[in-house]
mmCIF file of C-alpha atoms in Angstrom:
data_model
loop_
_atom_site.group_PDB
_atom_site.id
_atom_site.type_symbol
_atom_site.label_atom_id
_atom_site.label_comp_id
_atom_site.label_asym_id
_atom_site.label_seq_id
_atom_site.Cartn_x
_atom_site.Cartn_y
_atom_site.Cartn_z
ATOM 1 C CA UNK T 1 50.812 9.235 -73.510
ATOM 2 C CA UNK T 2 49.515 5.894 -74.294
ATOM 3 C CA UNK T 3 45.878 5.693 -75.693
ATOM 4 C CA UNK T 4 43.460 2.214 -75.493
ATOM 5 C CA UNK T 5 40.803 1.428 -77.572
ATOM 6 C CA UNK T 6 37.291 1.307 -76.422
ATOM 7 C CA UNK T 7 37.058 -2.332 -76.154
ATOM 8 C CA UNK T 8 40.246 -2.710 -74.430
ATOM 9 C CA UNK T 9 38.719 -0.001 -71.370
ATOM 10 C CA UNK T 10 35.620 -2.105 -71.554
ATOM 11 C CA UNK T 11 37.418 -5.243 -70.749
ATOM 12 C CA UNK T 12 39.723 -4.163 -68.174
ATOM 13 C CA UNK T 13 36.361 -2.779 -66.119
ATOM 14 C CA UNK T 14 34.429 -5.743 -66.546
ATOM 15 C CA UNK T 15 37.906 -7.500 -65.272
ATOM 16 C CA UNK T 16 38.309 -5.311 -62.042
ATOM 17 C CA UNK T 17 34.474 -5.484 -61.783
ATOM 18 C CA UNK T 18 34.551 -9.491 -61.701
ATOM 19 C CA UNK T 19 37.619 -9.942 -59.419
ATOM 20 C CA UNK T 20 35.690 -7.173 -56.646
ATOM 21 C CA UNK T 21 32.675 -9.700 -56.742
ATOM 22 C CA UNK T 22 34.878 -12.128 -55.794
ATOM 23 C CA UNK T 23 36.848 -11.142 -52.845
ATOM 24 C CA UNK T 24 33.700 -9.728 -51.793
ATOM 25 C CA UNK T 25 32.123 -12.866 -51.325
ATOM 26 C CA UNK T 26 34.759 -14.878 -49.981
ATOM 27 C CA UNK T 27 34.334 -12.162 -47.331
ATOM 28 C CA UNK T 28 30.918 -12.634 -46.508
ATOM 29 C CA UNK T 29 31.282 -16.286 -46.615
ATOM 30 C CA UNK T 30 34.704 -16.017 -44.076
ATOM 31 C CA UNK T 31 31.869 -14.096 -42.148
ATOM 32 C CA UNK T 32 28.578 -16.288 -41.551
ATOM 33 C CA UNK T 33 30.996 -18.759 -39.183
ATOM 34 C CA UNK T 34 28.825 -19.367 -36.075
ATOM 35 C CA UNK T 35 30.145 -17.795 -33.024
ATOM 36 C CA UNK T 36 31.029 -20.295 -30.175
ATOM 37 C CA UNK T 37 31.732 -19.803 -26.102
ATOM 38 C CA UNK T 38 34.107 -22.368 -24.121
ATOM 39 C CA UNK T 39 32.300 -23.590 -21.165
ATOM 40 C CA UNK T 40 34.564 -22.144 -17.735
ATOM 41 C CA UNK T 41 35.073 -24.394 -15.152
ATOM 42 C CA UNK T 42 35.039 -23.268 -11.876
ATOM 43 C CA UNK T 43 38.091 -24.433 -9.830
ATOM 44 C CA UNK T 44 39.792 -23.726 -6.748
ATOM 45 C CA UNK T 45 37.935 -22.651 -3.446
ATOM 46 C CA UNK T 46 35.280 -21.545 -5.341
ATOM 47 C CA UNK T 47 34.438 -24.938 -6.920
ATOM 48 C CA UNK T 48 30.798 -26.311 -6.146
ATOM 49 C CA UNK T 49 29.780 -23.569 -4.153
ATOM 50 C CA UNK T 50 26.481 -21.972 -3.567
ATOM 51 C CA UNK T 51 25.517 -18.748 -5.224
ATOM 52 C CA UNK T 52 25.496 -17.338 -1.558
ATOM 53 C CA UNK T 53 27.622 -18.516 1.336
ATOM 54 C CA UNK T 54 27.051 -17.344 5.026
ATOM 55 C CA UNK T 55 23.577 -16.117 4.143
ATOM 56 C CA UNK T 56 22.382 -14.540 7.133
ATOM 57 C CA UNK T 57 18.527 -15.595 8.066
ATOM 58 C CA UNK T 58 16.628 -13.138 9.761
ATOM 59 C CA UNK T 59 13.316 -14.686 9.485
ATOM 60 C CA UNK T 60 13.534 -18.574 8.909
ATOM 61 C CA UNK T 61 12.071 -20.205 11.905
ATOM 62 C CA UNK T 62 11.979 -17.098 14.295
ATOM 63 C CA UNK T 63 9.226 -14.836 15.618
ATOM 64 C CA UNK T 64 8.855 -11.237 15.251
ATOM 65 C CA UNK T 65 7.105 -8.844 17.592
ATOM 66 C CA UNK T 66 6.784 -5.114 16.472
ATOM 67 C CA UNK T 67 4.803 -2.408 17.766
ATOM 68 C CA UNK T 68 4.069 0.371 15.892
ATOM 69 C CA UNK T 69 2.506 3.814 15.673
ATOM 70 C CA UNK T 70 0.188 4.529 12.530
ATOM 71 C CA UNK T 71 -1.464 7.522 10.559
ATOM 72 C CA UNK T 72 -4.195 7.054 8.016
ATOM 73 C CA UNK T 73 -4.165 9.113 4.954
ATOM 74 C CA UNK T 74 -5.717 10.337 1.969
ATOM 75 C CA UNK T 75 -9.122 10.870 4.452
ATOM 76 C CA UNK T 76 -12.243 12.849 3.334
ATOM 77 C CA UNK T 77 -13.099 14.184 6.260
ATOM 78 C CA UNK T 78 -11.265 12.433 9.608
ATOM 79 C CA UNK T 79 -7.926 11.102 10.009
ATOM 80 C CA UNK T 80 -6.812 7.792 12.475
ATOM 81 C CA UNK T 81 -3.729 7.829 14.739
ATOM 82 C CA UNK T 82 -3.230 4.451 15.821
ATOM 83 C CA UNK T 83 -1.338 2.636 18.288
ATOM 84 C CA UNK T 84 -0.781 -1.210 17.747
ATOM 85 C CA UNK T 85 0.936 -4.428 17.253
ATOM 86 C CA UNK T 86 2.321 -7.144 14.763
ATOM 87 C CA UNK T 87 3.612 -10.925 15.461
ATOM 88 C CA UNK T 88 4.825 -13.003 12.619
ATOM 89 C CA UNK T 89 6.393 -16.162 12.185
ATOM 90 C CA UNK T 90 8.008 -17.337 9.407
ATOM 91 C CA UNK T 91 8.489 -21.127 7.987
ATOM 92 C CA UNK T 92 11.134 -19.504 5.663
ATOM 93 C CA UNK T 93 13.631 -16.737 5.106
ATOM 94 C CA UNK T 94 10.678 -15.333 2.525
ATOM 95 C CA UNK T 95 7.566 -16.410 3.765
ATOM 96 C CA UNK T 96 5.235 -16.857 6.607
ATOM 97 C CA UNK T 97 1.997 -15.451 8.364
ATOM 98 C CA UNK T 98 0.896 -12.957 11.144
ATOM 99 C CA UNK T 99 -1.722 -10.908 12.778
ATOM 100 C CA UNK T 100 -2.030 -7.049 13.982
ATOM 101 C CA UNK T 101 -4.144 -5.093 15.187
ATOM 102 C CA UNK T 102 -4.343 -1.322 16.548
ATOM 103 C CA UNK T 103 -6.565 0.907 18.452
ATOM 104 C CA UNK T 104 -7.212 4.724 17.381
ATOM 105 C CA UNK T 105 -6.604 6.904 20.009
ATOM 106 C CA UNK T 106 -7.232 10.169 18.484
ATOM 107 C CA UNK T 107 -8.895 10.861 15.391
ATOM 108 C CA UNK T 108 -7.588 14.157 13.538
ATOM 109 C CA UNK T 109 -10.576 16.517 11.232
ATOM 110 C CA UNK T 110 -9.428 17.386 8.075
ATOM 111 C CA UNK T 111 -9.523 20.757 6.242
ATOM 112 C CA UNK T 112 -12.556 19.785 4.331
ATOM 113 C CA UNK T 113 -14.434 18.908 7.413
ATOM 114 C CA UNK T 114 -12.887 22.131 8.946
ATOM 115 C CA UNK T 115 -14.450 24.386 5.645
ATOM 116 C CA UNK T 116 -17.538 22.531 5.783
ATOM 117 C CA UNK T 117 -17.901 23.501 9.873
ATOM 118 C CA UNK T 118 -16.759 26.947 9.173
ATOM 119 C CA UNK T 119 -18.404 27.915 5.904
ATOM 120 C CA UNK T 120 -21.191 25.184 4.959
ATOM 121 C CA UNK T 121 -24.982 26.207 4.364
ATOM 122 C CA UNK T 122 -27.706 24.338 5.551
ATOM 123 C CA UNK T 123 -31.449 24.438 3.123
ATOM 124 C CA UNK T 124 -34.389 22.334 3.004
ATOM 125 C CA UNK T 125 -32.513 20.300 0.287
ATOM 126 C CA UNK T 126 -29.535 19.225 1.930
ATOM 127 C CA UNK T 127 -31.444 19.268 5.619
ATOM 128 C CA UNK T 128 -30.594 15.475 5.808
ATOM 129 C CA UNK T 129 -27.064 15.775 5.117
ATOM 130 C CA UNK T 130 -26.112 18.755 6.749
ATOM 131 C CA UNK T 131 -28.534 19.956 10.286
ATOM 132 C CA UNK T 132 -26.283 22.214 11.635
ATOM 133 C CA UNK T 133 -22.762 22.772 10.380
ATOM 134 C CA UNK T 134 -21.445 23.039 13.991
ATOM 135 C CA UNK T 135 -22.108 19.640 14.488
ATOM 136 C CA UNK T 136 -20.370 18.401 11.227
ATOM 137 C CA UNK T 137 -17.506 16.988 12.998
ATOM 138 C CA UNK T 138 -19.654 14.940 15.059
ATOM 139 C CA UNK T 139 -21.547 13.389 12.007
ATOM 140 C CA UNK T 140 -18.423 12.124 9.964
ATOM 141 C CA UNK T 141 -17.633 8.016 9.899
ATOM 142 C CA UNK T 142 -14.606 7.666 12.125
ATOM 143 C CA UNK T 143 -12.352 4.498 12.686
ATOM 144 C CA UNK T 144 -11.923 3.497 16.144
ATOM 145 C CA UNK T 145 -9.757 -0.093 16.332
ATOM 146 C CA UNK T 146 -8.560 -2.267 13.631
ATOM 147 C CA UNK T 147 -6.806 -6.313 13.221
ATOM 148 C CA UNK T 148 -5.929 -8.760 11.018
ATOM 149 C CA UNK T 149 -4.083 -11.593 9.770
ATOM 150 C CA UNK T 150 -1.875 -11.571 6.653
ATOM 151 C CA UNK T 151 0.609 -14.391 4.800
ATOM 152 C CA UNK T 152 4.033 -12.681 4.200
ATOM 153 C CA UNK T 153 6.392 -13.055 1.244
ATOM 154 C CA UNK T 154 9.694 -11.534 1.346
ATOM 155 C CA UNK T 155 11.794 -12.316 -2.083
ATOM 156 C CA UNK T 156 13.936 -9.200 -1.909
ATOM 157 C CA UNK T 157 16.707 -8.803 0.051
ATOM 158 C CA UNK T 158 20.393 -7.258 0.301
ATOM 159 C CA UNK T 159 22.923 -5.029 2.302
ATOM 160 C CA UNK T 160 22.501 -0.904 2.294
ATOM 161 C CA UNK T 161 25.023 1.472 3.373
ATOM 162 C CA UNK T 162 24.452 5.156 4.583
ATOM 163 C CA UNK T 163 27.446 7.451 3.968
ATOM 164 C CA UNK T 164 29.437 4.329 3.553
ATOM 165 C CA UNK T 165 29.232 4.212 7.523
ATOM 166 C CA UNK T 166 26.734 2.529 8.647
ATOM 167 C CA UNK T 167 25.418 -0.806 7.048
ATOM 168 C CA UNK T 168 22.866 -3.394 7.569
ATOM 169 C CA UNK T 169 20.540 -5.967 6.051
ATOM 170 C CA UNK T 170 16.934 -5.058 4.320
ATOM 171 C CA UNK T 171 14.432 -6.374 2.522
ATOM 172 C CA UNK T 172 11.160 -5.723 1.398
ATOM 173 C CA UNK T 173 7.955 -7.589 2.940
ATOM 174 C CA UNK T 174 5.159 -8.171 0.941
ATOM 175 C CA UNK T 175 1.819 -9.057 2.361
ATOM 176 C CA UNK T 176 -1.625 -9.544 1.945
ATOM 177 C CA UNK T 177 -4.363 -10.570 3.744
ATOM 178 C CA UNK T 178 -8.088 -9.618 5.848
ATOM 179 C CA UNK T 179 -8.437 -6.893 8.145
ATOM 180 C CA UNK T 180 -11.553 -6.323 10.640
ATOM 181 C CA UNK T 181 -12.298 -2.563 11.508
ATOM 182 C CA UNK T 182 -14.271 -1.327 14.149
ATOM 183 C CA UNK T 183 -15.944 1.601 12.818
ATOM 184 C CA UNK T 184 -18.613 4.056 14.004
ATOM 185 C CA UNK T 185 -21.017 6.190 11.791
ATOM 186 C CA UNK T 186 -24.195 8.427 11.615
ATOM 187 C CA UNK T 187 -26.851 6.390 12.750
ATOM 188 C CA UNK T 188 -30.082 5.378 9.825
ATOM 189 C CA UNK T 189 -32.314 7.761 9.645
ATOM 190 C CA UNK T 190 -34.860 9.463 7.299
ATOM 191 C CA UNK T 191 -36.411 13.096 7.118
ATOM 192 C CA UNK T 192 -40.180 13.571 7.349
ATOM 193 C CA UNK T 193 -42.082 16.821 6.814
ATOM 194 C CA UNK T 194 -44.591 17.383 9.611
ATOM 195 C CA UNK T 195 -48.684 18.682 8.163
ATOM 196 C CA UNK T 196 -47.426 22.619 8.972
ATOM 197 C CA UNK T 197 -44.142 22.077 6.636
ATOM 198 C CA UNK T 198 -41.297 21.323 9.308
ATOM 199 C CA UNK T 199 -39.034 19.062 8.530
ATOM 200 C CA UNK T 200 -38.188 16.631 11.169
ATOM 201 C CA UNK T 201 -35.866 13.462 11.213
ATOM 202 C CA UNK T 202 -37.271 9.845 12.538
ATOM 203 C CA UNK T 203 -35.356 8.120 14.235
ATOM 204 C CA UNK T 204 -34.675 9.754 16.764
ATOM 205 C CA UNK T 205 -38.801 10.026 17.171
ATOM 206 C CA UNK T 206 -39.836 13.635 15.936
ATOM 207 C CA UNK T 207 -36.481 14.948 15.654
ATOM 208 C CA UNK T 208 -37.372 18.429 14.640
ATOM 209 C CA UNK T 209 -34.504 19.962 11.826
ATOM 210 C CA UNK T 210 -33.007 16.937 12.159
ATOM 211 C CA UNK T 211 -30.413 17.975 14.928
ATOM 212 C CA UNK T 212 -30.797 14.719 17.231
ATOM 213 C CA UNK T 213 -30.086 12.822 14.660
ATOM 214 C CA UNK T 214 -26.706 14.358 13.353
ATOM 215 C CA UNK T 215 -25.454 12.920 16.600
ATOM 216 C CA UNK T 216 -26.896 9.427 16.552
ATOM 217 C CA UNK T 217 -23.895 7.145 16.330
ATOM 218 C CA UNK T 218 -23.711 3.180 14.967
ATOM 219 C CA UNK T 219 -21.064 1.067 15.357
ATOM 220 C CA UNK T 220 -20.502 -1.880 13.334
ATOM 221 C CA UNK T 221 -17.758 -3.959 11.980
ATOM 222 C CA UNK T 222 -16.537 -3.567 8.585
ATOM 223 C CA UNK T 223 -14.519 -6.569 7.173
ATOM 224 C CA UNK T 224 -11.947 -5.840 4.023
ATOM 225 C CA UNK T 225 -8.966 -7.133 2.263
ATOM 226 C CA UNK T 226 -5.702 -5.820 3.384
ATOM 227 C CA UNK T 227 -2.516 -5.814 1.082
ATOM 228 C CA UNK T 228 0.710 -3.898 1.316
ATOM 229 C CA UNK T 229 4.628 -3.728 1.662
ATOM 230 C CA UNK T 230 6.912 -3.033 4.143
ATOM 231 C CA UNK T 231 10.490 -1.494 4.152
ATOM 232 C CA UNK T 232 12.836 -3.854 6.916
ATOM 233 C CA UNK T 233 16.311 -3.074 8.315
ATOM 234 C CA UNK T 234 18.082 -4.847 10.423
ATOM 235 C CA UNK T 235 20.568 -3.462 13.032
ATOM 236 C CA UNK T 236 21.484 -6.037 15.846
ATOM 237 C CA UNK T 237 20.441 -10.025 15.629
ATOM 238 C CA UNK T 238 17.253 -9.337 17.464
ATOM 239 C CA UNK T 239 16.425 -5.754 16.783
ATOM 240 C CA UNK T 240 15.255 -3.806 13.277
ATOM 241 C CA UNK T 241 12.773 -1.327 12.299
ATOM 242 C CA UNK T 242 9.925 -1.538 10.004
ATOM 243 C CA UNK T 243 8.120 1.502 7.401
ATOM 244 C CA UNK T 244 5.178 -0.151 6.559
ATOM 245 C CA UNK T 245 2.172 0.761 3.754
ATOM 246 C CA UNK T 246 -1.650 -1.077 4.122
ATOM 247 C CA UNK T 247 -4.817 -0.808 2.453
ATOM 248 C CA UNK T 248 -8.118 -2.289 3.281
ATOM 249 C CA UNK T 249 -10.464 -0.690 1.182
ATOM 250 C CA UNK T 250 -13.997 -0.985 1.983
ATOM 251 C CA UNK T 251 -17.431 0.961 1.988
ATOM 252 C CA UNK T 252 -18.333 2.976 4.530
ATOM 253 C CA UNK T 253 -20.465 6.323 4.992
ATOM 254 C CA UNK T 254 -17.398 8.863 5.917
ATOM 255 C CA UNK T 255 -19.495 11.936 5.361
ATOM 256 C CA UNK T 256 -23.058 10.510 7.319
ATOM 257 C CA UNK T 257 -24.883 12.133 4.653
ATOM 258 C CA UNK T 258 -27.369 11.438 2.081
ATOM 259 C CA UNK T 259 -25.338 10.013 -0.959
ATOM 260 C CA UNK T 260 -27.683 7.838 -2.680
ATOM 261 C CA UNK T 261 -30.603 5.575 -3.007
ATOM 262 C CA UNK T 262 -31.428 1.558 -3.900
ATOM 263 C CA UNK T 263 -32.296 3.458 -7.260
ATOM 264 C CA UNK T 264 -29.611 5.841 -7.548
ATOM 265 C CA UNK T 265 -31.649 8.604 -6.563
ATOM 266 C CA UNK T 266 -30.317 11.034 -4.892
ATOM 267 C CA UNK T 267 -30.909 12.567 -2.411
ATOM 268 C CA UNK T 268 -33.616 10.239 -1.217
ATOM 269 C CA UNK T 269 -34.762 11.298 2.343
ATOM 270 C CA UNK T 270 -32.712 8.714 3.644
ATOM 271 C CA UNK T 271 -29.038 7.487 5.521
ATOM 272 C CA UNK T 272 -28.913 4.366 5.711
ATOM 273 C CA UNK T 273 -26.302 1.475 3.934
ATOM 274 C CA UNK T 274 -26.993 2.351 0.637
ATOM 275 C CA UNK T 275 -25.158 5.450 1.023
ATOM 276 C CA UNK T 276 -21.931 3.520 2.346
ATOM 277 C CA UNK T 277 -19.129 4.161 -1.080
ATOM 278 C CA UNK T 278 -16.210 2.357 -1.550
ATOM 279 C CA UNK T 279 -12.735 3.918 0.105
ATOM 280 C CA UNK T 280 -9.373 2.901 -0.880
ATOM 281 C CA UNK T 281 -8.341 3.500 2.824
ATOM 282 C CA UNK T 282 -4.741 3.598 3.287
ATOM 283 C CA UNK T 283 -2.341 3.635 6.510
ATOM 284 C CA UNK T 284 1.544 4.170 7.088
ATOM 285 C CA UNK T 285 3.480 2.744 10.404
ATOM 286 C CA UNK T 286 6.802 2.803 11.553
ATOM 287 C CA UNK T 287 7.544 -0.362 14.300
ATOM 288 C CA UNK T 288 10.553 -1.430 15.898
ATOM 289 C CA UNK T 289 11.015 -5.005 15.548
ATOM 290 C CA UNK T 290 12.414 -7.440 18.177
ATOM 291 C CA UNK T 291 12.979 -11.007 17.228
ATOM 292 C CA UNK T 292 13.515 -15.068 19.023
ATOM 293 C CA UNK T 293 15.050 -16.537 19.308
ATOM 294 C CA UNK T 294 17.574 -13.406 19.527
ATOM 295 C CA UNK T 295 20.871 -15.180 18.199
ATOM 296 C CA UNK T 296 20.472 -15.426 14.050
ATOM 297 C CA UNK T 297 21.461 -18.673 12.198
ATOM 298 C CA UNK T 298 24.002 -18.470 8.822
ATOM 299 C CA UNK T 299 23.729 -21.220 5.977
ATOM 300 C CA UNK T 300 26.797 -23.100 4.876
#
């Protein structure tokens, strides 16, 4: 069994030691060479080529006609069904400008305007707002025709598949724009209290418990921005169907009752426009879409 001295273990380590640090290092420094890419050349067929060939254009230079059925949602108290229309034309394959426009042919009460016909109470406080709970159908804001114009910008598009059967083009339409609505609510009006304590509503002129007035109408037109996205598929050259989403919120008195004051009181004997609040009204249509010229153009 061979035995070394102290020193000779101390210098062997502090060899081994120094001759690690070294190797180590060349390592790192055989490491921090900066990484470099050959540029590819395309050749062949392929060589100065578009991204897309054959691109089919649906909407560059043709018009669109689409008529549509339409539901408003997301109501307080009266829903819209609405038959219309939609022409565009577009100066591009992803952008260009219509106009639409629908009339309601139906409007649809919703539960809370069912509870409040079935189960509201009438008292001197809410007198204004609510005469006779029968009638509370009649009272609500309802929409009764609607158009506007819109610019159109389309920058997605592709192919879909269903059940690896069927396929066809899509994209999605984005758009945004003004809409006008015809609209018709509870007509102005203010309650009174008559020298023996009834309460009466004027206009209409002595309008005892306020009945007459609960089925005063107004009409007026209510003018909003309009913004949304539509869904497009394509199935023939001149044919495709649209699912389309709008807004146009505005203010408007759905309820025709007494919501507020010109100094936030409430309630302050009164209907008139002060008690119009804001609505993010919202629709959904489904169109079918017919197109001209009917024969579609490819790029190169």
């Amino acid at each position: 069994m061979i035995k070394l001295a102290p020193q000779t273990l101390l210098r062997i380590s502090i060899t081994v030691a120094v001759a690690s640090c070294l190797l180590l290092g060349d390592g790192l420094r055989s490491g921090t060479h900066s990484a470099s890419a050959q540029e590819v050349h395309v050749t062949g067929p392929l060589a100065d080529k578009p991204a897309v060939m054959k691109l089919r254009l649906w909407r560059k230079n043709r018009l669109q006609l689409e008529p549509f059925f339409a539901f408003t949602f997301g109501d307080d108290y009266s829903r819209a069904l609405i038959f219309g229309a939609e022409i565009r034309f577009s100066f591009l394959d992803w952008l260009g400008i219509g106009g639409w426009g629908g009339g309601s042919f139906v409007n649809l009460n919703t539960d809370l305007t069912r509870q409040v016909r079935d189960k509201g109470v009438t008292t001197n406080r809410n007198r204004l707002s609510l005469p006779s709970r029968e009638n509370f159908p009649d009272q609500v804001g309802r929409m009764n025709w609607m158009a506007g114009v819109d610019a159109h910008f389309t920058p997605f598009r592709g192919k879909l598949a269903m059940f690896q059967k069927v396929f066809f083009d899509a994209d999605l339409d984005f758009f945004v724009g003004a809409a006008f609505l015809g609209i018709s609510e509870r007509s102005d009006t203010s309650i009174q209290v008559a020298p023996d304590g009834t309460q009466f509503c004027d206009p209409p002129a002595m309008d005892t418990m306020c009945l007459g007035s609960q089925l005063a109408r107004s009409k007026r037109v209510a003018i909003a921005p309009s913004f949304g996205v539509a869904f497009t598929a394509y199935f023939k050259e001149f044919m495709g169907l649209a699912i389309r989403w709008r807004a146009f919120p505005f203010k408007w008195n759905t309820g025709g009752t007494d919501e507020a004051g010109p100094d936030g009181n409430f309630p302050d004997g009164r209907i008139d426009s002060t008690d119009r609040q804001g609505q993010f009204n919202q629709m959904m249509s489904i169109g079918f879409i017919f197109v001209l010229p009917p024969k579609i153009k490819t790029t190169d």
